[in-house]
Short mmCIF file of C-alpha atoms in Angstrom, two decimals:
data_model
loop_
_atom_site.label_atom_id
_atom_site.label_comp_id
_atom_site.label_asym_id
_atom_site.label_seq_id
_atom_site.Cartn_x
_atom_site.Cartn_y
_atom_site.Cartn_z
CA MET A 1 17.80 5.70 18.84
CA ASN A 2 17.86 6.67 15.16
CA ASN A 3 17.37 3.06 14.04
CA SER A 4 14.56 2.61 16.56
CA PHE A 5 12.83 5.76 15.35
CA LEU A 6 13.11 4.71 11.70
CA ASN A 7 11.61 1.35 12.59
CA ILE A 8 8.78 3.02 14.52
CA ILE A 9 7.75 5.17 11.55
CA GLN A 10 8.21 2.14 9.26
CA TRP A 11 10.26 4.17 6.81
CA LYS A 12 10.37 1.40 4.19
CA LYS A 13 6.59 1.48 3.83
CA ILE A 14 6.66 5.28 3.58
CA VAL A 15 9.36 5.23 0.89
CA TYR A 16 7.36 2.60 -0.99
CA PHE A 17 4.26 4.78 -0.68
CA VAL A 18 6.00 7.82 -2.22
CA PHE A 19 7.66 5.72 -4.92
CA ILE A 20 4.28 4.31 -5.99
CA LEU A 21 2.83 7.82 -6.26
CA PHE A 22 5.59 9.06 -8.55
CA LEU A 23 5.71 5.82 -10.56
CA PHE A 24 2.02 5.93 -11.47
CA LYS A 25 2.16 9.69 -12.05
CA PHE A 26 5.08 9.32 -14.45
CA CYS A 27 3.88 6.17 -16.23
CA PHE A 28 0.10 6.53 -16.40
CA LEU A 29 -0.45 10.31 -16.39
CA TYR A 30 2.60 12.42 -17.25
CA GLY A 31 3.87 9.85 -19.75
CA TYR A 32 0.83 10.41 -21.98
CA GLY A 33 0.91 14.19 -21.79
CA PHE A 34 -2.41 14.34 -19.93
CA LYS A 35 -3.25 17.73 -18.44
CA THR A 36 -3.86 16.99 -14.78
CA THR A 37 -4.51 18.86 -11.56
CA LEU A 38 -1.11 18.21 -9.98
CA SER A 39 2.30 19.24 -11.27
CA PHE A 40 5.31 17.26 -10.06
CA PHE A 41 5.92 20.02 -7.52
CA ASP A 42 2.34 19.60 -6.28
CA LEU A 43 2.88 15.85 -6.12
CA GLY A 44 5.96 16.54 -4.02
CA LEU A 45 3.83 18.55 -1.59
CA LEU A 46 1.26 15.73 -1.50
CA SER A 47 4.05 13.25 -0.79
CA ILE A 48 5.47 15.40 2.02
CA ALA A 49 2.05 15.82 3.64
CA SER A 50 1.23 12.13 3.31
CA THR A 51 4.67 11.05 4.56
CA LEU A 52 4.46 13.23 7.68
CA LEU A 53 0.93 12.09 8.46
CA LEU A 54 1.82 8.42 7.94
CA ALA A 55 4.88 8.77 10.19
CA SER A 56 2.70 10.43 12.81
CA CYS A 57 0.15 7.59 12.60
CA TYR A 58 2.84 4.94 13.08
CA ILE A 59 4.24 6.83 16.07
CA THR A 60 0.77 7.16 17.60
CA SER A 61 0.23 3.43 17.16
CA PHE A 62 3.60 2.64 18.76
CA VAL A 63 2.95 4.91 21.74
CA ALA A 64 -0.56 3.52 22.30
CA ARG A 65 0.65 -0.09 22.30
CA ASN A 66 3.75 0.49 24.44
CA GLN A 67 2.62 3.09 26.97
CA HIS A 68 2.72 0.55 29.82
CA LYS A 69 5.94 -1.16 28.70
CA LYS A 70 9.61 -0.38 29.02
CA THR A 71 11.07 0.82 25.73
CA ARG A 72 14.40 2.21 24.55
CA VAL A 73 12.76 5.39 23.32
CA ASN A 74 11.23 8.25 25.28
CA LEU A 75 7.50 7.91 24.65
CA LYS A 76 6.74 11.45 25.78
CA ASN A 77 9.22 12.95 23.31
CA ILE A 78 8.07 10.95 20.29
CA LYS A 79 4.45 11.65 21.24
CA LYS A 80 5.22 15.36 21.02
CA LEU A 81 6.98 14.71 17.73
CA SER A 82 3.87 12.92 16.49
CA PHE A 83 1.72 16.01 17.16
CA LEU A 84 4.29 18.19 15.39
CA LEU A 85 4.37 15.93 12.34
CA THR A 86 0.57 15.86 12.24
CA PHE A 87 0.40 19.66 12.37
CA ILE A 88 3.02 20.18 9.65
CA GLY A 89 1.58 17.42 7.44
CA GLY A 90 -1.94 18.80 7.78
CA PHE A 91 -0.74 22.33 7.09
CA VAL A 92 1.11 21.27 3.92
CA GLY A 93 -1.94 19.30 2.78
CA VAL A 94 -4.31 22.23 3.29
CA LEU A 95 -1.81 24.55 1.58
CA LEU A 96 -1.72 22.18 -1.41
CA SER A 97 -5.52 22.07 -1.61
CA PHE A 98 -5.66 25.87 -1.89
CA LYS A 99 -2.78 25.93 -4.36
CA ILE A 100 -4.63 23.62 -6.76
CA GLU A 101 -7.89 25.49 -6.07
CA ARG A 102 -9.54 22.50 -4.40
CA PRO A 103 -9.96 23.81 -0.82
CA LEU A 104 -12.36 21.00 0.17
CA TYR A 105 -9.52 18.51 -0.38
CA GLY A 106 -7.84 20.06 2.64
CA VAL A 107 -10.50 18.52 4.86
CA LEU A 108 -9.00 15.12 4.03
CA PHE A 109 -5.75 16.08 5.78
CA ILE A 110 -7.68 16.94 8.92
CA ILE A 111 -10.25 14.15 9.03
CA CYS A 112 -7.94 11.20 8.20
CA PRO A 113 -5.38 11.83 11.01
CA THR A 114 -8.27 12.35 13.45
CA ILE A 115 -9.90 9.05 12.47
CA VAL A 116 -6.56 7.22 12.75
CA TRP A 117 -5.89 8.76 16.17
CA LEU A 118 -9.32 7.72 17.45
CA TYR A 119 -8.96 4.22 15.99
CA VAL A 120 -5.46 3.61 17.35
CA ASN A 121 -6.24 4.84 20.84
CA ASN A 122 -9.40 2.73 21.04
CA ASN A 123 -7.88 -0.40 19.47
CA ILE A 124 -4.57 -0.91 21.19
CA LYS A 125 -4.35 -4.65 20.56
CA LYS A 126 -3.46 -6.13 17.18
CA THR A 127 -6.45 -7.71 15.46
CA PHE A 128 -7.38 -9.01 12.03
CA PHE A 129 -9.17 -5.71 11.41
CA SER A 130 -5.96 -3.80 12.16
CA ASN A 131 -4.30 -5.97 9.49
CA ILE A 132 -6.97 -4.86 7.03
CA VAL A 133 -6.37 -1.20 7.91
CA THR A 134 -2.61 -1.60 7.50
CA ALA A 135 -3.04 -3.47 4.24
CA PHE A 136 -5.15 -0.62 2.85
CA LEU A 137 -2.42 2.03 3.31
CA LYS A 138 -0.45 1.14 0.16
CA PRO A 139 -3.44 0.90 -2.20
CA PHE A 140 -4.72 4.13 -0.66
CA ALA A 141 -1.68 5.84 -2.21
CA LEU A 142 -3.07 5.12 -5.67
CA LEU A 143 -6.61 6.11 -4.70
CA THR A 144 -5.24 9.42 -3.39
CA LEU A 145 -3.39 10.05 -6.64
CA LEU A 146 -6.45 9.25 -8.77
CA TRP A 147 -8.58 11.56 -6.65
CA PHE A 148 -6.13 14.48 -6.62
CA ASP A 149 -4.71 14.15 -10.12
CA PHE A 150 -7.63 13.38 -12.42
CA PRO A 151 -6.98 14.37 -16.08
CA VAL A 152 -9.00 17.20 -17.62
CA GLY A 153 -9.81 18.21 -21.19
CA LEU A 154 -9.31 14.75 -22.71
CA THR A 155 -10.35 13.85 -26.23
CA GLN A 156 -12.53 10.79 -26.89
CA GLU A 157 -9.46 8.74 -27.84
CA GLN A 158 -7.63 9.88 -24.71
CA TRP A 159 -10.64 8.96 -22.57
CA THR A 160 -10.53 5.42 -24.01
CA LEU A 161 -6.84 5.20 -23.19
CA PHE A 162 -7.35 6.61 -19.71
CA PHE A 163 -10.21 4.15 -19.08
CA ASN A 164 -7.86 1.24 -19.84
CA LEU A 165 -5.17 2.73 -17.61
CA GLN A 166 -7.74 3.16 -14.83
CA LEU A 167 -8.79 -0.46 -15.24
CA ILE A 168 -5.20 -1.60 -14.81
CA THR A 169 -4.67 0.77 -11.86
CA ILE A 170 -7.78 -0.50 -10.08
CA ALA A 171 -6.53 -4.03 -10.68
CA TYR A 172 -3.24 -3.14 -8.97
CA ILE A 173 -5.15 -1.59 -6.06
CA ILE A 174 -7.34 -4.65 -5.47
CA ILE A 175 -4.49 -7.13 -5.94
CA SER A 176 -2.26 -5.13 -3.61
CA PHE A 177 -5.01 -5.02 -0.98
CA PHE A 178 -5.52 -8.80 -0.88
CA SER A 179 -1.78 -9.47 -1.04
CA ASN A 180 -1.05 -7.06 1.80
CA ILE A 181 -3.62 -8.70 4.09
CA ALA A 182 -2.07 -12.10 3.36
CA ILE A 183 1.40 -10.72 4.13
CA GLU A 184 0.19 -9.19 7.40
CA ILE A 185 -1.20 -12.59 8.43
CA ILE A 186 2.13 -14.21 7.59
CA PHE A 187 3.92 -11.64 9.76
CA ASP A 188 1.53 -12.58 12.57
CA LEU A 189 2.39 -16.25 12.01
CA ILE A 190 6.07 -15.41 12.37
CA ASN A 191 5.48 -13.37 15.54
CA VAL A 192 2.76 -15.58 17.03
CA ASN A 193 4.73 -16.49 20.18
CA GLU A 194 5.63 -12.89 20.96
CA ASP A 195 2.07 -11.72 20.25
CA ASN A 196 0.71 -14.46 22.50
CA GLN A 197 2.92 -13.27 25.35
CA ASN A 198 1.67 -9.71 24.81
CA LYS A 199 -1.95 -10.96 24.72
CA GLN A 200 -2.64 -9.72 21.21
CA ASN A 201 -5.74 -10.82 19.29
CA THR A 202 -4.11 -11.75 15.99
CA LEU A 203 -5.64 -14.30 13.66
CA PRO A 204 -3.14 -17.11 14.42
CA ILE A 205 -3.87 -16.72 18.14
CA LEU A 206 -7.66 -16.61 17.77
CA LEU A 207 -8.04 -19.32 15.11
CA GLY A 208 -4.79 -21.24 15.25
CA ARG A 209 -1.81 -21.20 12.89
CA LYS A 210 -3.23 -23.61 10.32
CA ARG A 211 -6.53 -21.76 9.90
CA ALA A 212 -4.73 -18.42 9.73
CA ARG A 213 -2.45 -19.82 7.04
CA ASP A 214 -5.48 -21.14 5.15
CA ILE A 215 -7.08 -17.68 5.20
CA ALA A 216 -3.86 -16.15 3.87
CA LEU A 217 -3.89 -18.86 1.20
CA ILE A 218 -7.48 -18.08 0.18
CA LEU A 219 -6.70 -14.36 -0.07
CA SER A 220 -3.63 -15.10 -2.19
CA ILE A 221 -5.69 -17.32 -4.52
CA ILE A 222 -8.32 -14.56 -4.87
CA GLY A 223 -5.59 -12.05 -5.76
CA CYS A 224 -4.04 -14.42 -8.28
CA PHE A 225 -7.42 -15.16 -9.85
CA PHE A 226 -8.07 -11.44 -10.17
CA ILE A 227 -4.76 -10.91 -11.99
CA PHE A 228 -5.63 -13.77 -14.33
CA SER A 229 -9.06 -12.24 -14.99
CA ILE A 230 -7.48 -8.91 -15.93
CA ALA A 231 -5.00 -10.73 -18.17
CA LEU A 232 -7.94 -12.44 -19.92
CA ALA A 233 -9.61 -9.05 -20.38
CA PHE A 234 -6.55 -8.03 -22.43
CA SER A 235 -6.17 -11.42 -24.13
CA ASP A 236 -6.38 -9.76 -27.55
CA ASN A 237 -3.18 -7.87 -26.68
CA THR A 238 -0.37 -10.43 -26.55
CA PHE A 239 2.15 -8.15 -24.83
CA VAL A 240 -0.14 -7.02 -22.00
CA PHE A 241 -1.47 -10.57 -21.52
CA ALA A 242 2.05 -12.05 -21.40
CA THR A 243 3.29 -9.30 -19.05
CA LEU A 244 0.47 -9.90 -16.57
CA MET A 245 0.93 -13.66 -16.77
CA PHE A 246 4.74 -13.76 -16.37
CA LEU A 247 5.10 -10.85 -13.91
CA GLY A 248 1.85 -11.38 -12.03
CA VAL A 249 0.13 -14.75 -12.27
CA LEU A 250 3.13 -17.11 -12.36
CA PRO A 251 5.00 -15.47 -9.42
CA ASP A 252 1.76 -15.56 -7.40
CA LEU A 253 1.25 -19.23 -8.22
CA TYR A 254 4.74 -19.97 -6.90
CA PHE A 255 3.93 -17.97 -3.73
CA ILE A 256 0.68 -19.93 -3.30
CA TYR A 257 2.48 -23.25 -3.81
CA TYR A 258 5.10 -22.37 -1.19
CA LEU A 259 2.41 -21.11 1.21
CA MET A 260 0.54 -24.43 0.91
CA LYS A 261 3.67 -26.25 2.10
CA ALA A 262 4.65 -23.74 4.81
CA SER A 263 4.42 -24.90 8.42
CA GLU A 264 7.41 -23.48 10.30
CA VAL A 265 8.63 -19.97 11.05
CA LYS A 266 11.51 -20.27 8.59
CA ASP A 267 9.01 -21.13 5.85
CA TYR A 268 6.98 -18.00 6.54
CA GLN A 269 10.14 -15.90 6.65
CA GLN A 270 11.04 -17.24 3.22
CA LEU A 271 7.53 -16.36 2.01
CA ILE A 272 8.10 -12.74 3.04
CA LYS A 273 11.22 -12.68 0.84
CA ILE A 274 9.28 -14.20 -2.04
CA SER A 275 6.54 -11.59 -1.60
CA TYR A 276 9.12 -8.78 -1.84
CA PHE A 277 10.38 -10.22 -5.13
CA ASN A 278 6.79 -10.53 -6.40
CA PHE A 279 6.14 -6.89 -5.51
CA PHE A 280 9.24 -5.94 -7.50
CA LEU A 281 7.95 -7.84 -10.54
CA ALA A 282 4.56 -6.14 -10.18
CA LEU A 283 6.24 -2.73 -10.11
CA LEU A 284 8.33 -3.69 -13.15
CA SER A 285 5.16 -4.44 -15.09
CA ILE A 286 3.87 -0.86 -14.64
CA PRO A 287 6.38 0.95 -16.92
CA LEU A 288 6.32 -1.96 -19.38
CA ILE A 289 2.54 -1.79 -19.82
CA ALA A 290 2.57 2.01 -19.87
CA TYR A 291 5.27 2.06 -22.58
CA HIS A 292 3.36 -0.49 -24.66
CA PHE A 293 0.10 1.46 -24.48
CA LYS A 294 1.83 4.71 -25.43
CA HIS A 295 4.18 3.60 -28.21
CA VAL A 296 2.45 0.54 -29.66
CA ILE A 297 -1.34 0.81 -29.23
CA TYR A 298 -1.83 4.57 -29.21
#
């Protein structure tokens, strides 16, 4: 039961979400001594609220898609748990908004769960659009942090630095978005037989495996091209250019090459492993670039 519950709330994605929040806070905000809206305690409250709401959303999605099926978990009990998590998460979020004297931010913790609940209950089947929504969750972590934790009282030199850091952050958001959609399509390619039996409307079922793979390939190429463009924007800085090339562009090129050759389930399963390694390299580049900006350039 415990393992099933952890899988339902997709705990790995939630842990990744929280880790990204603290990593960018430490590297791109706290590391430069910027005075920002959120303290680390406040960020902890934001993480708790977001974690509970995300877990509630995943539970709601699971219940909606399995309400007419036999499962090993009691759907009524976890549905009640979902409401409880939503209430606690929303309460913590509203409490945080008043603590940082931004009461309107609290509306976000009420509106977002409501929208997700309406979407999930009206879109029970898996679709390409649901892949887009899922793919947006991780980049949304960074957007949330930028919105809640914007620096104040910066000097002109600090604004220049923060602009560059924002440029890099936005690059990570866009790249992550395209990569996540591609990964979701690959998961659908792996589970195409099961999804077909459950009459899901995933991309491989609607367009065929080859076309779905080609779309994932195009998205991966777009993401790789975007990384290369950002690297060119910092071509006058050898360290940043080399970091983006070796930890971003080259791993993505290998992923693209392997995706072009993939045709069987085992190939797509291997691609998932490669994507995890590429994500690790992308995360590794964050503290490296942040350290270089702080101790070398500025």
